[in-house]
Amino acid sequence: MTRAFRFSVSAAAPRPAAEWRELGRRAEDLGFSTLSMPDHL
């Protein structure tokens, strides 16, 4: 059985909303399947 190999990009620095959208779109265009970021709860 073959499984697809997926890649993730991680973003750590806080950004304005417009930059997050652009980063997500760019990552998707480059073939990344996940965008992760830190969470402060």
C-alpha positions as a Markdown table, in Angstrom:
| # | Residue | x | y | z |
|---|---|---|---|---|
| 1 | Met | 0.0 | 0.0 | 0.0 |
| 2 | Thr | 1.4 | 3.4 | -1.0 |
| 3 | Arg | 0.7 | 6.5 | 1.0 |
| 4 | Ala | 1.0 | 10.1 | -0.1 |
| 5 | Phe | 3.9 | 12.0 | 1.4 |
| 6 | Arg | 2.8 | 15.5 | 2.6 |
| 7 | Phe | 4.8 | 18.5 | 3.7 |
| 8 | Ser | 4.0 | 21.2 | 6.2 |
| 9 | Val | 5.3 | 24.8 | 6.6 |
| 10 | Ser | 5.6 | 26.4 | 10.0 |
| 11 | Ala | 5.2 | 30.1 | 10.7 |
| 12 | Ala | 6.3 | 31.4 | 14.1 |
| 13 | Ala | 6.3 | 35.2 | 13.9 |
| 14 | Pro | 3.1 | 37.1 | 14.5 |
| 15 | Arg | 1.8 | 38.7 | 11.3 |
| 16 | Pro | -1.1 | 41.0 | 10.2 |
| 17 | Ala | -4.1 | 39.1 | 8.8 |
| 18 | Ala | -3.3 | 40.0 | 5.2 |
| 19 | Glu | 0.2 | 38.5 | 5.5 |
| 20 | Trp | -1.3 | 35.2 | 7.0 |
| 21 | Arg | -3.6 | 34.9 | 4.0 |
| 22 | Glu | -0.8 | 35.5 | 1.5 |
| 23 | Leu | 1.5 | 33.0 | 3.4 |
| 24 | Gly | -1.3 | 30.4 | 3.3 |
| 25 | Arg | -1.9 | 30.9 | -0.4 |
| 26 | Arg | 1.8 | 30.8 | -1.3 |
| 27 | Ala | 2.3 | 27.6 | 0.7 |
| 28 | Glu | -0.6 | 26.0 | -1.0 |
| 29 | Asp | 0.7 | 27.1 | -4.4 |
| 30 | Leu | 4.0 | 25.5 | -3.6 |
| 31 | Gly | 2.4 | 22.2 | -2.7 |
| 32 | Phe | 2.4 | 22.3 | 1.1 |
| 33 | Ser | -0.6 | 20.6 | 2.7 |
| 34 | Thr | -0.5 | 22.2 | 6.2 |
| 35 | Leu | 0.4 | 25.6 | 7.7 |
| 36 | Ser | 1.1 | 25.4 | 11.4 |
| 37 | Met | 1.6 | 28.2 | 13.9 |
| 38 | Pro | 2.2 | 28.6 | 17.7 |
| 39 | Asp | -0.8 | 29.0 | 19.9 |
| 40 | His | -0.8 | 31.0 | 23.2 |
| 41 | Leu | -3.7 | 29.8 | 25.4 |
